[in-house]
Amino acid sequence: MGGDHEARSQTIAHDLAEDILRIAAGRTDDLTDTGQAFLQRLLEADLPSTKVCQGLAIQNIAALTSDAADIRAAVNRLERLMTNPADATRAWSVLLADAALLIERRSARDALSIGRLLSEQGLGITLGDMRMPTVAAAARSAWTIENNSKFRIIGVGHALSLADAWIPVSCRVKLPETETETAGLQEAMRRYHGWNDRNVRDAKFIDPLTLGRFYRKAVVVAGPGIGKSTVLKRLAATYAFDNVPVARASLKSVATRMRDRGETFAEAFFQIALGDSPVPSAERLLPGPWVLLCEGLDECGSMQSAVAEGLLAYATAHPGARLVVVTRPVGYQPAALVEWRHYELTPFDDTSVTPNLASLLDEILRPSSRSLADSYAFVAEKIKGSKAGKLAARSPMLLSLSASLLARKATLTGRRGDLYRQIVDLIESEPSPRQTSSIAPGIRAWVLDFLGYQLTLHPLTTAQAVEDACASALSIDLSVPVLSAREKVDEAITHWKALGVIERLHHDGEQAFTFVHKTIGEYVAARYVLRLKEMARRTAFADMAQIPEWSEVLEFAATLGGATEVCQALLEAVEGDAGYKGVLQALAIAMDPLGSVPIKLRQDLISKTVELIQSPIRSRPTAETAKITNA
């Protein structure tokens, strides 16, 4: 048996080594049987045999205890490769033991798996000569981990470790939705804001960090504020830690390069994903198979089909590659990728709110040495009895904002309007992500309030129309030319998009703005109405009182100091079912001791409520009347 191993080793070490040198010189005559077989495999794979062999060399290292000189030479070479030269001897031992297993299993390793083996043993590779695949792989992994290791929370002055502060979201298997292609913008918008509230029976849940592991081609559909970007960053760092070649890029940016520069999907993707990588041409030096993490297919607009075709083409050309595409439900056209495995990210359930907040709060306070003895008990007390606080914290975005507020010793109990006042104040206190900003925070806030009002009043208005209306109103308010106002509006919108407050949605060739969290939009809409002059404000409240969809805005307006005007408007709008519910809402507002509603108006509301309850049409008490009566 030992003789057979020795003969095979000599065949590789001598015969094939000589044949490779011969092929590299352009000669294919007089090859041994082994060389002929190797050449045939290159030709079958349609590879340029001469060029391939010019980059190959077989080196035989004697590794027996008696071959001390060869071992010392190998260790000396490893010293130049290791981050700590003193680890070279241990690295040699690891490689030697692994080589014995490879011989037994009749297997082999490439440069990437060698780097992974050493990394698993805690042996770092120096980031020196990037022409060496093992070095390049280590450099690429280190760079990827570094660029995906941190995330920021509004109101927290330092970045948090994604590995330590990671709050896993739920990920469930789903069927691709073909009806999204034909649904109108109104239905698409309704589905978008109701995405996180859907119930799916018999759902199969998976760990989101396993995306791409078992099903190599995956589409992840995620609703508003669910942490799409954070999931991809965590996934990138996880693959990089395993020394798997991974790249992450915005598909919107990929689409722009494909359109403007005529690049292929692969060219555009890797240029964006690896443009700042310390490894030049990493996608060619480290052929993979690669993991491609793609964000925002819905944002590609008219280029979505071309990008989807590029994804399919890459998957076909690289069957071992893993591709994970993340998209919003609005604007996603599933037909092209209908055969791919589909998943969806879901919000946290109510029972996980307190432990999630406690865990995140611990990480926020850790650098300041303000850690709590019992963070769970602290959080439980701060959100005790707060339905609004628990609902808000189901979303990763609002969870992080709630944790930021708790770190500032805020309380999440009390009225719903008080909670959202704290949230919006926190968001507005965040500096602009841009290095310099030419507009004052007050103008940014004005634009946000205007967007809230317009998008609540006309949710299906195109993005262009909203921008134009906002610029026109701002030009009047500031007494500046419309063009100057438009520049300020554009910068303000960019600011709020960067902070994750609003999004620009693409659907069936149309673009529209929406608030990531509709409730924040309703809160700032109320703030906008209260800034209007008295007559305009009364008219606005009168109009809103007629429309049930504005009830949240009215509730927020009451919390912000407009309780009397809101109650008066609701009292005067008693017509039909909407008016009846409006009076009940007004009565609830009037009974709030913080509302400061005049006694006379309260008495009028009570009288009107009694009158409506005693009406033949209202002979049966409703849930609203029962709640108020019990109060």
XYZ file of C-alpha atoms in Angstrom:
631
model
C 0.000 0.000 0.000
C 2.837 2.393 0.949
C 4.512 1.656 -2.422
C 1.320 2.653 -4.297
C 1.159 5.977 -2.425
C 4.819 6.603 -3.160
C 4.350 5.835 -6.871
C 1.372 8.150 -7.117
C 3.288 10.884 -5.334
C 6.191 10.532 -7.758
C 3.771 10.675 -10.685
C 2.527 14.065 -9.474
C 5.778 15.439 -8.091
C 7.877 14.517 -11.136
C 5.848 13.557 -14.198
C 2.995 16.076 -13.914
C 5.365 18.812 -12.732
C 7.456 18.347 -15.876
C 4.376 18.175 -18.101
C 3.026 21.461 -16.690
C 6.311 23.182 -17.524
C 6.131 21.741 -21.051
C 2.520 22.882 -21.615
C 3.397 26.333 -20.227
C 6.051 26.568 -22.961
C 3.426 25.814 -25.619
C 4.394 22.161 -26.129
C 1.839 19.353 -25.915
C 3.910 16.538 -27.432
C 5.649 13.793 -25.473
C 3.432 14.237 -22.428
C 3.052 11.403 -19.938
C -0.335 9.733 -19.514
C -0.948 11.899 -16.452
C -0.047 15.044 -18.393
C -2.318 14.043 -21.279
C -5.222 13.489 -18.867
C -4.601 16.876 -17.227
C -4.454 18.634 -20.611
C -7.686 16.969 -21.705
C -9.477 18.231 -18.592
C -8.312 21.777 -19.316
C -9.576 21.547 -22.896
C -12.949 20.121 -21.778
C -13.312 23.049 -19.384
C -12.544 25.422 -22.278
C -9.542 26.844 -20.388
C -6.420 28.257 -22.106
C -3.980 25.479 -21.277
C -0.783 27.457 -21.872
C -1.884 30.424 -19.766
C -3.183 28.199 -16.960
C 0.047 26.219 -16.744
C 2.138 29.382 -16.743
C 0.547 30.178 -13.408
C 0.954 26.697 -11.929
C 3.838 25.014 -10.180
C 4.072 21.782 -8.216
C 6.452 21.941 -5.289
C 7.247 18.854 -3.260
C 8.198 19.394 0.390
C 9.741 16.565 2.353
C 7.947 16.385 5.667
C 9.412 13.403 7.489
C 11.201 13.987 10.776
C 14.488 13.062 9.077
C 13.999 15.838 6.501
C 14.891 18.570 8.991
C 16.378 20.908 6.396
C 13.246 20.889 4.229
C 11.034 21.406 7.273
C 13.139 24.367 8.426
C 12.882 25.876 4.932
C 9.096 25.466 4.954
C 8.793 27.021 8.422
C 10.983 29.936 7.291
C 8.591 30.581 4.431
C 5.613 30.376 6.770
C 7.225 32.996 9.034
C 6.906 35.487 6.200
C 3.244 34.551 5.795
C 2.068 34.604 9.421
C 0.948 37.730 11.255
C 3.044 36.543 14.190
C 6.210 34.830 12.861
C 6.418 32.832 16.105
C 3.255 30.987 14.973
C 5.035 29.492 11.958
C 5.987 26.240 13.715
C 2.431 25.682 14.949
C 1.103 26.522 11.479
C 3.410 23.877 10.015
C 2.074 21.313 12.487
C -1.526 22.195 11.553
C -0.781 21.864 7.824
C 1.125 18.608 8.332
C -1.719 17.015 10.299
C -4.217 18.218 7.712
C -2.081 16.827 4.879
C -2.221 13.379 6.467
C -6.024 13.559 6.569
C -6.152 14.732 2.945
C -4.042 11.747 1.864
C -6.306 9.404 3.785
C -9.423 10.953 2.264
C -7.855 11.371 -1.166
C -8.880 15.014 -1.040
C -7.181 18.386 -1.603
C -7.236 22.011 -0.527
C -7.106 25.266 -2.441
C -5.616 28.548 -1.237
C -8.903 29.746 0.258
C -9.482 26.608 2.310
C -5.872 26.691 3.570
C -6.453 30.227 4.811
C -9.723 29.105 6.433
C -7.953 26.179 8.131
C -5.286 28.429 9.643
C -7.872 31.019 10.677
C -9.941 28.382 12.479
C -6.836 27.550 14.526
C -6.354 31.206 15.487
C -3.395 31.659 13.157
C -3.457 35.017 11.384
C -1.993 35.582 7.913
C -0.076 38.779 7.272
C -1.608 41.033 4.648
C 1.507 41.320 2.520
C 1.862 40.123 -1.076
C -1.650 40.288 -2.514
C -0.600 38.141 -5.458
C -0.677 35.142 -3.125
C -4.243 33.773 -3.045
C -4.017 32.810 0.633
C -2.874 36.307 1.575
C -5.468 37.920 -0.700
C -8.236 35.794 0.817
C -7.200 36.768 4.356
C -7.061 40.458 3.400
C -10.447 40.312 1.719
C -12.031 38.584 4.723
C -10.530 41.061 7.190
C -11.694 44.020 5.085
C -15.207 42.622 4.718
C -15.544 41.938 8.446
C -14.275 45.431 9.289
C -16.700 47.103 6.877
C -19.669 45.129 8.163
C -18.899 44.946 11.874
C -20.604 48.113 13.117
C -23.962 49.834 12.958
C -25.267 53.087 14.344
C -28.412 54.000 16.241
C -29.912 57.474 16.147
C -29.160 59.286 19.388
C -26.219 57.070 20.351
C -22.850 58.758 19.995
C -20.840 55.635 19.220
C -21.141 52.737 16.789
C -22.268 49.381 18.152
C -20.759 46.001 17.407
C -23.099 44.129 15.109
C -21.880 40.821 16.520
C -22.597 41.840 20.134
C -25.741 43.930 19.628
C -27.357 41.746 16.974
C -31.054 41.147 17.638
C -32.105 38.307 15.313
C -35.186 39.001 13.241
C -37.538 36.220 12.249
C -37.264 34.915 8.719
C -39.892 32.647 7.230
C -40.263 30.810 3.965
C -42.877 32.245 1.619
C -44.261 31.774 -1.854
C -43.379 34.445 -4.437
C -46.287 36.840 -4.926
C -47.085 37.177 -8.595
C -49.998 39.554 -8.012
C -47.627 42.410 -7.068
C -46.953 42.906 -10.766
C -50.514 43.966 -11.561
C -51.601 45.643 -8.322
C -52.068 49.396 -8.547
C -50.063 51.875 -6.481
C -52.866 52.230 -3.913
C -53.033 48.489 -3.289
C -49.225 48.215 -3.329
C -48.938 51.003 -0.725
C -51.592 49.382 1.460
C -49.759 46.069 1.268
C -46.456 47.742 2.075
C -47.657 49.382 5.287
C -49.628 46.294 6.305
C -46.775 43.907 5.531
C -45.588 43.493 9.121
C -49.093 42.897 10.491
C -49.966 39.857 8.396
C -50.496 36.442 9.949
C -49.256 33.400 8.062
C -50.359 29.977 9.224
C -47.996 27.012 9.359
C -45.026 29.225 8.441
C -41.579 27.665 8.343
C -39.001 29.825 10.087
C -35.236 29.793 9.531
C -32.213 31.549 11.000
C -31.559 34.554 8.694
C -27.814 33.975 9.061
C -28.221 30.716 7.118
C -29.553 32.497 4.014
C -27.742 31.152 0.970
C -26.297 28.160 2.816
C -28.834 25.538 1.761
C -30.724 27.231 -1.059
C -28.106 29.048 -3.104
C -30.496 31.466 -4.809
C -32.755 33.384 -2.426
C -35.025 36.446 -2.466
C -35.821 38.078 0.875
C -38.874 40.352 0.937
C -38.996 42.788 3.841
C -41.460 45.459 4.909
C -40.773 48.925 6.329
C -38.167 49.431 9.048
C -37.464 45.726 9.395
C -33.656 46.011 9.160
C -32.908 44.850 5.614
C -29.478 46.502 5.419
C -28.482 45.322 8.889
C -29.331 41.713 8.043
C -27.150 41.853 4.926
C -24.242 43.393 6.867
C -24.467 40.651 9.486
C -24.662 38.028 6.760
C -21.587 39.488 4.997
C -19.547 39.425 8.201
C -20.663 35.843 8.935
C -19.574 34.551 5.534
C -16.305 36.516 5.701
C -15.547 35.057 9.128
C -15.814 31.619 7.502
C -13.362 32.821 4.815
C -16.024 32.506 2.113
C -15.631 35.143 -0.653
C -18.558 37.519 -0.169
C -19.514 40.873 -1.666
C -22.395 43.225 -0.819
C -23.750 45.988 -3.068
C -26.760 48.191 -3.747
C -28.573 47.003 -6.863
C -29.722 50.567 -7.512
C -26.059 51.575 -7.914
C -25.426 48.478 -10.025
C -28.321 49.405 -12.299
C -26.963 52.932 -12.709
C -23.543 51.662 -13.838
C -25.109 49.148 -16.190
C -27.210 51.900 -17.783
C -24.662 54.733 -17.843
C -21.439 52.811 -18.508
C -22.676 49.792 -20.401
C -21.116 47.406 -17.889
C -22.323 43.866 -17.400
C -24.043 42.962 -14.160
C -20.927 41.236 -12.799
C -18.633 44.130 -13.746
C -20.893 46.710 -12.131
C -21.588 44.635 -9.028
C -17.984 43.831 -8.162
C -16.790 47.355 -8.922
C -19.291 48.744 -6.407
C -18.884 45.980 -3.835
C -15.088 45.722 -3.959
C -14.020 49.119 -5.286
C -12.295 50.021 -1.999
C -11.037 46.521 -1.255
C -7.315 46.143 -0.480
C -7.222 43.236 -2.925
C -7.110 44.441 -6.555
C -9.383 42.429 -8.860
C -10.408 40.200 -5.970
C -13.215 38.608 -7.981
C -10.623 37.269 -10.476
C -7.842 36.462 -8.016
C -10.306 34.660 -5.745
C -12.595 32.920 -8.227
C -14.927 31.647 -5.537
C -17.564 30.422 -5.550
C -18.638 33.872 -4.340
C -21.592 34.937 -2.204
C -23.371 37.967 -3.685
C -25.523 39.955 -1.255
C -27.761 42.273 -3.260
C -29.848 45.035 -1.731
C -32.816 46.898 -3.184
C -33.999 45.142 -6.345
C -37.215 47.160 -6.072
C -35.198 50.399 -6.382
C -33.873 49.606 -9.859
C -36.853 51.200 -11.636
C -36.895 50.577 -15.377
C -33.611 48.646 -15.049
C -35.106 45.983 -12.787
C -35.567 43.465 -15.610
C -31.990 43.984 -16.834
C -30.616 43.557 -13.306
C -32.718 40.422 -12.744
C -31.423 38.993 -16.026
C -27.899 39.781 -14.853
C -28.520 37.898 -11.619
C -29.824 34.886 -13.538
C -26.895 34.992 -15.965
C -24.367 35.131 -13.139
C -26.068 32.240 -11.330
C -25.984 30.170 -14.532
C -22.320 30.942 -15.242
C -21.323 30.260 -11.616
C -23.463 27.337 -10.436
C -21.620 27.154 -7.112
C -22.268 30.811 -6.285
C -24.756 31.928 -3.652
C -26.992 34.927 -4.388
C -29.194 36.580 -1.765
C -31.420 39.416 -3.008
C -33.269 41.690 -0.554
C -36.215 43.777 -1.741
C -39.265 45.644 -0.509
C -42.638 44.191 -1.495
C -43.598 47.385 -3.364
C -41.907 47.632 -6.746
C -40.615 44.065 -6.786
C -41.490 42.150 -9.948
C -41.130 38.482 -8.977
C -41.645 36.858 -12.388
C -37.944 36.733 -13.340
C -36.856 35.135 -10.043
C -39.979 33.081 -9.382
C -37.936 29.849 -9.272
C -35.704 31.182 -6.492
C -36.365 30.380 -2.850
C -38.371 33.243 -1.299
C -38.324 34.377 2.321
C -39.688 37.305 4.280
C -38.419 39.106 7.378
C -41.037 39.537 10.087
C -41.294 41.902 13.082
C -40.543 40.922 16.646
C -43.426 39.428 18.587
C -44.785 41.158 21.685
C -43.112 38.728 24.087
C -39.615 39.542 22.796
C -39.861 43.338 23.183
C -38.561 43.557 26.765
C -35.590 41.162 26.371
C -34.653 42.749 23.031
C -34.719 46.252 24.509
C -32.721 45.090 27.536
C -30.065 43.441 25.380
C -29.693 46.469 23.116
C -29.637 48.849 26.077
C -26.777 46.879 27.650
C -24.702 47.315 24.495
C -25.471 51.033 24.280
C -24.397 51.634 27.893
C -21.378 49.315 27.915
C -18.718 51.816 26.678
C -19.828 54.451 29.207
C -19.567 52.058 32.165
C -23.210 52.801 32.990
C -24.316 49.182 32.752
C -27.454 48.313 34.675
C -27.535 45.664 37.364
C -30.791 44.286 35.954
C -31.547 45.763 32.547
C -34.566 43.498 32.052
C -36.264 44.818 35.207
C -35.336 48.388 34.262
C -36.904 48.066 30.791
C -39.978 46.274 32.112
C -40.624 49.166 34.499
C -40.075 51.802 31.786
C -42.606 50.261 29.389
C -45.002 48.951 32.022
C -48.565 49.120 30.742
C -47.519 50.901 27.551
C -49.280 49.290 24.620
C -47.850 51.950 22.284
C -44.310 51.288 23.504
C -44.605 47.541 22.984
C -46.101 47.940 19.518
C -43.426 50.451 18.509
C -40.615 48.180 19.635
C -41.749 45.334 17.357
C -39.949 47.068 14.507
C -36.113 46.939 14.528
C -35.960 50.639 13.668
C -38.339 51.712 16.436
C -36.764 49.171 18.792
C -33.402 50.887 18.366
C -34.963 54.335 18.842
C -36.748 53.111 21.986
C -33.470 51.734 23.360
C -31.790 55.050 22.616
C -34.523 56.865 24.550
C -34.171 54.495 27.493
C -30.429 55.123 27.527
C -31.342 58.784 28.037
C -33.518 57.766 30.995
C -36.750 58.418 29.124
C -39.961 56.544 29.902
C -41.978 54.820 27.188
C -45.239 54.850 29.158
C -47.933 57.508 28.953
C -49.881 58.789 25.970
C -49.111 57.609 22.461
C -48.478 61.159 21.346
C -45.891 61.634 24.102
C -44.007 58.551 22.928
C -43.885 59.709 19.318
C -42.915 63.205 20.387
C -39.842 61.705 22.060
C -39.086 59.566 19.008
C -39.347 62.432 16.518
C -37.387 64.796 18.776
C -34.650 62.169 18.970
C -34.566 61.757 15.192
C -34.420 65.522 14.658
C -31.517 65.849 17.077
C -29.377 63.591 14.893
C -26.757 65.498 12.852
C -26.897 65.332 9.081
C -25.058 62.267 7.683
C -23.463 64.662 5.186
C -20.237 66.422 6.135
C -21.765 69.829 5.547
C -25.376 70.962 5.376
C -26.510 74.223 3.845
C -29.962 74.253 5.443
C -30.974 74.879 9.028
C -32.515 72.120 11.161
C -35.729 74.144 11.300
C -36.132 73.974 7.528
C -35.481 70.225 7.550
C -38.205 69.870 10.192
C -40.597 72.031 8.129
C -40.050 69.822 5.080
C -40.646 66.698 7.164
C -43.904 68.105 8.546
C -45.065 69.138 5.075
C -44.300 65.661 3.727
C -46.279 64.126 6.593
C -49.306 66.291 5.837
C -49.179 65.827 2.062
C -48.604 62.081 2.177
C -51.408 61.597 4.697
C -53.736 63.788 2.640
C -52.686 62.409 -0.777
C -50.725 59.158 -0.208
C -50.677 58.291 -3.921
C -49.204 61.580 -5.116
C -46.105 61.048 -7.243
C -42.726 61.915 -5.762
C -42.264 64.659 -8.350
C -45.573 66.311 -7.455
C -44.806 66.189 -3.727
C -41.368 67.730 -4.271
C -42.862 70.486 -6.440
C -45.623 71.267 -3.923
C -43.150 71.328 -1.060
C -40.774 73.664 -2.931
C -43.628 76.001 -3.871
C -44.900 76.212 -0.274
C -41.392 76.693 1.128
C -40.603 79.468 -1.353
C -43.654 81.381 -0.083
C -42.822 80.697 3.546
C -39.196 81.883 3.164
C -39.826 84.508 0.464
C -37.182 82.952 -1.778
C -37.268 81.841 -5.453
C -38.783 78.423 -6.095
C -35.468 77.139 -7.490
C -33.685 78.041 -4.250
C -36.468 76.442 -2.221
C -36.267 73.300 -4.362
C -32.567 72.888 -3.525
C -33.382 73.056 0.177
C -36.245 70.571 -0.228
C -34.011 68.121 -2.105
C -31.335 68.317 0.601
C -33.889 67.901 3.372
C -35.440 64.856 1.672
C -31.973 63.353 1.229
C -31.379 63.892 4.962
C -34.583 62.147 6.032
C -33.989 59.280 3.601
C -30.468 58.777 4.989
C -31.881 58.541 8.510
C -34.440 55.961 7.390
C -37.497 58.126 8.075
C -38.879 58.213 4.517
C -38.422 56.026 1.465
C -38.832 56.537 -2.260
C -40.836 53.601 -3.594
C -40.855 52.397 -7.208
C -43.914 50.677 -8.604
C -44.952 50.014 -12.192
C -42.957 52.966 -13.571
C -44.136 55.357 -10.844
C -42.242 56.783 -7.878
C -43.824 57.818 -4.596
C -42.632 58.852 -1.152
C -43.831 57.162 1.992
C -42.878 57.172 5.635
C -41.108 54.015 6.737
C -43.399 54.089 9.733
C -46.779 55.533 8.865
C -47.391 56.647 12.446
C -44.387 58.979 12.360
C -45.860 60.542 9.214
C -49.180 61.054 11.001
C -47.442 62.649 13.982
C -45.537 65.223 11.889
C -48.705 65.849 9.838
C -50.417 66.894 13.063
C -47.475 69.146 13.841
C -47.788 70.779 10.414
C -51.510 71.490 10.867
C -50.897 73.126 14.246
C -48.400 75.517 12.589
C -51.062 76.850 10.210
C -52.742 80.170 10.816
C -55.964 80.039 12.845
C -58.500 80.019 9.997
C -56.491 77.552 7.906
C -56.031 75.356 10.958
C -59.759 75.302 11.768
C -60.597 74.482 8.156
C -58.044 71.669 8.152
C -59.445 70.187 11.392
C -62.988 70.448 10.052
C -62.005 68.562 6.888
C -60.049 65.934 8.835
C -62.950 65.324 11.216
C -65.008 64.084 8.252
C -62.488 61.381 7.290
C -61.911 58.354 9.582
C -58.387 57.833 8.193
C -57.327 61.106 9.840
C -58.258 60.007 13.372
C -54.621 59.288 14.300
C -53.536 62.755 13.122
C -56.288 64.344 15.186
C -55.260 62.358 18.252
C -51.661 63.521 17.860
C -52.804 67.120 17.315
C -54.718 66.947 20.581
C -51.634 65.702 22.398
C -49.570 68.536 20.893
C -51.831 71.223 22.340
C -54.763 71.333 19.937
C -57.224 69.331 22.058
C -59.897 72.031 22.188
C -59.894 72.696 18.424
C -59.857 68.965 17.650
C -62.808 68.272 19.970
C -64.769 71.192 18.528
C -64.197 69.972 14.969
C -65.243 66.425 15.833
C -68.352 67.652 17.628
C -69.414 69.713 14.617
C -68.922 66.790 12.225
C -71.654 64.526 13.632
C -72.959 62.947 10.470
C -73.229 59.238 9.860
C -71.062 56.538 11.387
C -67.799 58.477 10.978
C -69.203 61.445 12.891
C -70.514 59.196 15.654
C -67.107 57.631 16.168
C -65.586 61.088 15.987
C -67.671 62.307 18.958
C -66.568 59.283 20.955
C -62.955 60.055 20.072
C -63.483 63.698 21.079
C -64.984 62.637 24.397
C -61.973 60.424 25.116
C -59.664 63.360 24.318
C -61.719 65.726 26.488
C -61.535 63.368 29.470
C -57.721 63.352 29.333
C -56.651 65.510 32.301
C -53.697 66.772 30.254
C -55.905 67.990 27.416
C -57.174 71.213 29.085
C -60.487 71.093 27.216
C -62.980 73.746 28.545
C -65.722 72.420 30.815
C -68.461 73.770 28.528
C -67.097 71.788 25.559
C -66.824 68.660 27.688
C -70.462 69.034 28.729
C -71.521 69.481 25.095
C -69.625 66.329 24.141
C -71.223 64.331 26.970
C -74.674 65.549 25.971
C -74.074 64.699 22.327
C -72.777 61.250 23.266
C -75.835 60.520 25.420
C -78.099 61.750 22.631
C -76.405 59.462 20.106
C -76.479 56.461 22.443
C -80.207 56.934 23.078
C -80.933 57.332 19.388
C -82.940 54.405 17.906
C -80.157 53.894 15.381
C -77.681 53.511 18.272
C -79.772 51.292 20.538
C -76.928 48.811 20.979
C -73.798 50.065 22.769
C -70.539 49.830 20.887
C -67.124 48.903 22.196
C -66.186 52.583 22.174
C -69.182 53.662 24.271
C -68.677 50.800 26.700
C -65.038 51.785 27.175
C -65.908 55.440 27.806
C -68.812 54.541 30.116
C -66.598 52.266 32.197
C -63.975 54.992 32.388
